[in-house]
mmCIF file of C-alpha atoms in Angstrom:
data_model
loop_
_atom_site.group_PDB
_atom_site.id
_atom_site.type_symbol
_atom_site.label_atom_id
_atom_site.label_comp_id
_atom_site.label_asym_id
_atom_site.label_seq_id
_atom_site.Cartn_x
_atom_site.Cartn_y
_atom_site.Cartn_z
ATOM 1 C CA MET A 1176 -86.950 14.199 28.316
ATOM 2 C CA PRO A 1177 -84.359 12.783 30.795
ATOM 3 C CA HIS A 1178 -80.726 12.836 29.812
ATOM 4 C CA PRO A 1179 -79.378 9.391 28.858
ATOM 5 C CA VAL A 1180 -76.290 10.001 30.996
ATOM 6 C CA SER A 1181 -78.427 10.017 34.137
ATOM 7 C CA ASP A 1182 -79.005 6.263 33.924
ATOM 8 C CA GLY A 1183 -75.494 4.937 34.521
ATOM 9 C CA SER A 1184 -71.767 5.578 34.607
ATOM 10 C CA HIS A 1185 -69.352 5.959 31.705
ATOM 11 C CA PRO A 1186 -66.054 4.110 32.208
ATOM 12 C CA ARG A 1187 -64.184 6.775 30.209
ATOM 13 C CA TRP A 1188 -65.365 9.459 32.646
ATOM 14 C CA PRO A 1189 -63.968 8.450 36.071
ATOM 15 C CA GLY A 1190 -64.195 10.997 38.872
ATOM 16 C CA ARG A 1191 -66.277 14.128 39.234
ATOM 17 C CA PHE A 1192 -66.677 16.646 36.405
ATOM 18 C CA LEU A 1193 -68.267 20.084 36.278
ATOM 19 C CA GLY A 1194 -69.657 21.558 33.089
ATOM 20 C CA ILE A 1195 -70.302 25.290 32.620
ATOM 21 C CA GLY A 1196 -72.058 26.720 29.574
ATOM 22 C CA THR A 1197 -72.768 30.400 28.926
ATOM 23 C CA SER A 1198 -72.255 30.767 25.160
ATOM 24 C CA SER A 1199 -75.973 31.123 24.390
ATOM 25 C CA PRO A 1200 -79.066 32.686 26.006
ATOM 26 C CA ALA A 1201 -79.117 29.613 28.264
ATOM 27 C CA LEU A 1202 -77.246 29.165 31.515
ATOM 28 C CA SER A 1203 -76.178 25.525 31.641
ATOM 29 C CA CYS A 1204 -74.372 23.848 34.529
ATOM 30 C CA ALA A 1205 -74.019 20.145 35.216
ATOM 31 C CA LEU A 1206 -72.161 17.947 37.699
ATOM 32 C CA PHE A 1207 -71.204 14.346 36.901
ATOM 33 C CA GLU A 1208 -69.889 11.498 39.035
ATOM 34 C CA ASP A 1209 -68.155 8.772 36.983
ATOM 35 C CA GLY A 1210 -70.113 9.942 33.959
ATOM 36 C CA ARG A 1211 -73.452 9.886 35.767
ATOM 37 C CA LEU A 1212 -75.399 13.144 35.847
ATOM 38 C CA VAL A 1213 -75.984 14.035 39.499
ATOM 39 C CA ALA A 1214 -77.084 17.691 39.239
ATOM 40 C CA HIS A 1215 -78.105 19.892 36.354
ATOM 41 C CA GLU A 1216 -79.460 23.369 35.667
ATOM 42 C CA HIS A 1217 -80.339 24.549 32.181
ATOM 43 C CA ARG A 1218 -82.547 27.603 31.713
ATOM 44 C CA ILE A 1219 -82.906 30.521 29.347
ATOM 45 C CA ILE A 1220 -81.779 33.731 31.043
ATOM 46 C CA GLY A 1221 -80.896 35.977 28.110
ATOM 47 C CA ARG A 1222 -78.095 38.322 29.134
ATOM 48 C CA GLY A 1223 -77.922 37.628 32.857
ATOM 49 C CA HIS A 1224 -74.931 35.276 32.899
ATOM 50 C CA ALA A 1225 -72.649 37.593 34.878
ATOM 51 C CA GLU A 1226 -74.966 37.522 37.879
ATOM 52 C CA ALA A 1227 -76.120 33.910 37.516
ATOM 53 C CA VAL A 1228 -73.170 31.661 36.729
ATOM 54 C CA VAL A 1229 -71.389 31.687 40.109
ATOM 55 C CA PRO A 1230 -74.582 31.153 42.171
ATOM 56 C CA ALA A 1231 -75.598 28.355 39.788
ATOM 57 C CA VAL A 1232 -72.331 26.507 40.361
ATOM 58 C CA ALA A 1233 -72.474 27.146 44.118
ATOM 59 C CA ALA A 1234 -75.962 25.611 44.236
ATOM 60 C CA LEU A 1235 -74.658 22.260 42.981
ATOM 61 C CA PRO A 1236 -73.723 19.504 45.464
ATOM 62 C CA ASP A 1237 -70.485 20.340 47.313
ATOM 63 C CA ARG A 1238 -70.694 23.765 45.644
ATOM 64 C CA GLY A 1239 -69.795 22.138 42.330
ATOM 65 C CA ARG A 1240 -66.361 20.950 43.494
ATOM 66 C CA ALA A 1241 -64.931 18.632 40.846
ATOM 67 C CA ASP A 1242 -61.784 16.878 39.635
ATOM 68 C CA ALA A 1243 -61.944 18.651 36.277
ATOM 69 C CA ILE A 1244 -63.955 21.450 34.675
ATOM 70 C CA PHE A 1245 -65.333 21.626 31.145
ATOM 71 C CA VAL A 1246 -66.504 24.926 29.700
ATOM 72 C CA ASP A 1247 -68.476 25.714 26.551
ATOM 73 C CA ILE A 1248 -66.060 27.807 24.471
ATOM 74 C CA GLY A 1249 -68.546 28.658 21.725
ATOM 75 C CA PRO A 1250 -68.746 29.924 19.125
ATOM 76 C CA GLY A 1251 -71.426 32.230 20.402
ATOM 77 C CA SER A 1252 -72.022 35.389 22.404
ATOM 78 C CA PHE A 1253 -68.842 37.389 23.071
ATOM 79 C CA THR A 1254 -69.881 38.387 26.582
ATOM 80 C CA GLY A 1255 -71.360 35.016 27.509
ATOM 81 C CA ILE A 1256 -68.363 32.947 26.437
ATOM 82 C CA ARG A 1257 -65.919 35.339 28.090
ATOM 83 C CA LEU A 1258 -67.792 35.044 31.394
ATOM 84 C CA GLY A 1259 -68.000 31.260 31.273
ATOM 85 C CA VAL A 1260 -64.335 30.795 30.393
ATOM 86 C CA ALA A 1261 -63.264 33.251 33.103
ATOM 87 C CA ALA A 1262 -65.392 31.500 35.732
ATOM 88 C CA ALA A 1263 -64.093 28.067 34.751
ATOM 89 C CA ARG A 1264 -60.480 29.211 34.806
ATOM 90 C CA ALA A 1265 -60.913 30.891 38.190
ATOM 91 C CA LEU A 1266 -62.432 27.742 39.694
ATOM 92 C CA GLY A 1267 -59.690 25.632 38.155
ATOM 93 C CA VAL A 1268 -57.034 27.759 39.839
ATOM 94 C CA ALA A 1269 -58.898 27.797 43.169
ATOM 95 C CA TRP A 1270 -59.413 24.023 43.183
ATOM 96 C CA GLY A 1271 -56.144 23.103 41.500
ATOM 97 C CA VAL A 1272 -57.879 21.108 38.748
ATOM 98 C CA PRO A 1273 -57.605 21.095 34.939
ATOM 99 C CA VAL A 1274 -59.964 23.096 32.739
ATOM 100 C CA HIS A 1275 -60.908 21.934 29.227
ATOM 101 C CA GLY A 1276 -62.988 23.463 26.452
ATOM 102 C CA VAL A 1277 -65.855 21.876 24.531
ATOM 103 C CA SER A 1278 -67.565 23.437 21.547
ATOM 104 C CA ALA A 1279 -71.165 24.580 21.558
ATOM 105 C CA ALA A 1280 -71.757 22.683 18.307
ATOM 106 C CA SER A 1281 -70.518 19.409 19.812
ATOM 107 C CA LEU A 1282 -72.974 19.730 22.697
ATOM 108 C CA VAL A 1283 -75.876 20.314 20.310
ATOM 109 C CA ALA A 1284 -74.694 17.413 18.150
ATOM 110 C CA ALA A 1285 -74.423 15.074 21.150
ATOM 111 C CA GLN A 1286 -78.097 15.628 21.925
ATOM 112 C CA ALA A 1287 -79.059 15.082 18.283
ATOM 113 C CA PHE A 1288 -77.137 11.805 18.073
ATOM 114 C CA ALA A 1289 -78.772 10.610 21.304
ATOM 115 C CA LEU A 1290 -82.247 11.516 20.073
ATOM 116 C CA GLN A 1291 -81.764 9.878 16.668
ATOM 117 C CA PRO A 1292 -79.260 7.009 16.927
ATOM 118 C CA GLY A 1293 -77.686 6.054 13.636
ATOM 119 C CA LEU A 1294 -77.215 9.553 12.258
ATOM 120 C CA GLU A 1295 -73.938 9.894 10.362
ATOM 121 C CA ALA A 1296 -73.765 13.659 10.826
ATOM 122 C CA VAL A 1297 -75.788 16.676 11.881
ATOM 123 C CA THR A 1298 -75.618 20.292 10.719
ATOM 124 C CA VAL A 1299 -75.681 22.519 13.774
ATOM 125 C CA LEU A 1300 -77.112 26.023 13.504
ATOM 126 C CA LEU A 1301 -76.441 28.486 16.323
ATOM 127 C CA ASP A 1302 -77.915 31.965 16.630
ATOM 128 C CA ALA A 1303 -74.993 34.385 16.186
ATOM 129 C CA GLY A 1304 -77.073 37.506 16.851
ATOM 130 C CA ARG A 1305 -77.581 40.455 14.473
ATOM 131 C CA GLY A 1306 -79.807 38.221 12.357
ATOM 132 C CA GLN A 1307 -76.964 35.838 11.508
ATOM 133 C CA LEU A 1308 -76.305 32.138 12.037
ATOM 134 C CA LEU A 1309 -73.299 29.952 12.736
ATOM 135 C CA ARG A 1310 -73.306 26.741 10.719
ATOM 136 C CA GLN A 1311 -71.103 23.702 11.378
ATOM 137 C CA THR A 1312 -71.564 20.081 10.342
ATOM 138 C CA VAL A 1313 -70.509 17.572 13.001
ATOM 139 C CA ALA A 1314 -69.979 13.892 12.133
ATOM 140 C CA ALA A 1315 -70.911 11.000 14.405
ATOM 141 C CA ASP A 1316 -67.232 10.677 15.407
ATOM 142 C CA PHE A 1317 -67.368 14.411 16.281
ATOM 143 C CA GLY A 1318 -65.092 15.483 13.496
ATOM 144 C CA ALA A 1319 -66.364 18.838 12.212
ATOM 145 C CA ASP A 1320 -65.958 21.179 9.275
ATOM 146 C CA ALA A 1321 -65.157 24.879 9.555
ATOM 147 C CA VAL A 1322 -67.672 27.198 11.198
ATOM 148 C CA GLN A 1323 -69.492 29.521 8.796
ATOM 149 C CA LEU A 1324 -71.112 32.841 9.700
ATOM 150 C CA LEU A 1325 -74.142 33.254 7.431
ATOM 151 C CA ALA A 1326 -77.379 35.117 6.938
ATOM 152 C CA PRO A 1327 -80.409 32.790 7.201
ATOM 153 C CA ASP A 1328 -81.035 32.946 3.448
ATOM 154 C CA GLU A 1329 -77.423 31.864 2.827
ATOM 155 C CA VAL A 1330 -77.710 28.608 4.779
ATOM 156 C CA GLY A 1331 -79.123 26.521 1.955
ATOM 157 C CA PRO A 1332 -79.950 22.817 2.072
ATOM 158 C CA SER A 1333 -77.913 20.282 4.026
ATOM 159 C CA ALA A 1334 -77.245 16.598 3.416
ATOM 160 C CA ALA A 1335 -77.276 16.138 7.189
ATOM 161 C CA PRO A 1336 -80.320 17.046 9.295
ATOM 162 C CA PHE A 1337 -80.323 20.373 11.115
ATOM 163 C CA ALA A 1338 -80.125 20.828 14.875
ATOM 164 C CA GLY A 1339 -79.813 23.759 17.242
ATOM 165 C CA ALA A 1340 -81.707 26.907 18.150
ATOM 166 C CA GLY A 1341 -80.549 28.678 14.998
ATOM 167 C CA VAL A 1342 -83.053 26.588 13.048
ATOM 168 C CA LEU A 1343 -85.732 28.946 14.384
ATOM 169 C CA LEU A 1344 -84.318 31.718 12.162
ATOM 170 C CA LEU A 1345 -84.899 29.695 9.004
ATOM 171 C CA VAL A 1346 -88.117 29.368 7.023
ATOM 172 C CA PRO A 1347 -90.917 28.272 9.395
ATOM 173 C CA GLY A 1348 -91.429 24.533 9.228
ATOM 174 C CA THR A 1349 -87.786 23.682 8.536
ATOM 175 C CA GLU A 1350 -87.264 20.177 9.917
ATOM 176 C CA ALA A 1351 -84.675 19.574 12.617
ATOM 177 C CA VAL A 1352 -83.669 16.869 15.072
ATOM 178 C CA HIS A 1353 -84.080 19.417 17.873
ATOM 179 C CA VAL A 1354 -83.900 23.191 18.280
ATOM 180 C CA GLY A 1355 -82.328 23.533 21.732
ATOM 181 C CA GLN A 1356 -79.403 25.574 23.013
ATOM 182 C CA PRO A 1357 -76.052 23.947 23.937
ATOM 183 C CA ASP A 1358 -76.747 21.944 27.105
ATOM 184 C CA MET A 1359 -74.039 20.744 29.510
ATOM 185 C CA GLY A 1360 -76.342 17.905 30.530
ATOM 186 C CA TRP A 1361 -75.060 16.063 27.443
ATOM 187 C CA LEU A 1362 -71.386 16.527 28.316
ATOM 188 C CA ALA A 1363 -70.750 12.866 29.171
ATOM 189 C CA GLN A 1364 -71.884 11.845 25.676
ATOM 190 C CA LEU A 1365 -68.801 13.487 24.164
ATOM 191 C CA PRO A 1366 -65.835 11.287 23.192
ATOM 192 C CA ASP A 1367 -62.279 12.183 24.177
ATOM 193 C CA VAL A 1368 -61.645 13.998 20.892
ATOM 194 C CA ALA A 1369 -64.487 16.454 21.586
ATOM 195 C CA ARG A 1370 -63.530 17.403 25.130
ATOM 196 C CA GLN A 1371 -59.841 18.250 24.998
ATOM 197 C CA ALA A 1372 -59.866 21.759 23.526
ATOM 198 C CA ALA A 1373 -58.095 24.581 25.302
ATOM 199 C CA PRO A 1374 -60.346 26.754 27.503
ATOM 200 C CA ALA A 1375 -60.098 29.637 25.034
ATOM 201 C CA ALA A 1376 -63.121 31.429 23.637
ATOM 202 C CA LEU A 1377 -64.273 30.961 20.039
ATOM 203 C CA TYR A 1378 -66.212 34.101 19.164
ATOM 204 C CA ALA A 1379 -68.829 34.393 16.446
ATOM 205 C CA ARG A 1380 -67.154 37.591 15.246
ATOM 206 C CA PRO A 1381 -64.494 40.017 16.484
ATOM 207 C CA PRO A 1382 -65.502 42.099 19.519
ATOM 208 C CA ASP A 1383 -67.137 45.456 18.867
ATOM 209 C CA VAL A 1384 -64.737 47.251 21.209
ATOM 210 C CA VAL A 1385 -61.018 46.857 20.569
ATOM 211 C CA ALA A 1386 -58.338 48.185 22.905
ATOM 212 C CA PRO A 1387 -56.532 51.128 21.303
ATOM 213 C CA GLY A 1388 -53.026 50.533 20.010
ATOM 214 C CA PRO A 1389 -50.000 52.673 20.813
ATOM 215 C CA LEU A 1390 -50.085 56.249 19.595
ATOM 216 C CA SER A 1391 -48.015 56.900 16.502
ATOM 217 C CA ALA A 1392 -45.265 59.469 16.676
#
């Protein structure tokens, strides 16, 4: 299904914008001109983000050069988010352009709202690994409640329809608007409030490896 943003410009998105997403098993890169999607790559690669993200950006028109960069800050995979944020920050410094964060849940919600216009809210489920899910309800104005880390049997019913790849961990047949990963192709659907976060990672859980503290006397 083509992205709605490919059909015309968005007046609130002047200039060229690069989106980088590595918080999930997907590698997602997109380049926009005045809100119009001009180049896009979104594919499932598993754990290969470290080797794939820079070549993916370099393969975009003008090697992805943009007036601003937006990066998926999660929550999601510790390694994936860290790589995406680091790449976005490095490009921002090299190009002298601002870098902003967008949440993985807002990207999933943007696709859901485009697929089913009129929804008041959607409950996004992201695969957190280790058999767990991240749950967050996002309203149509992109206000959101707190993220919850849950086992699949703790999710329970939702007044809003489900969306996101985490739905696949629920009981087979659970209905959802869509079950895709966060996709930067929907970046231009986000309002201002959903695209002004700091480019700082939101992890699903604390990292497994923590730097040792100072030795006690």
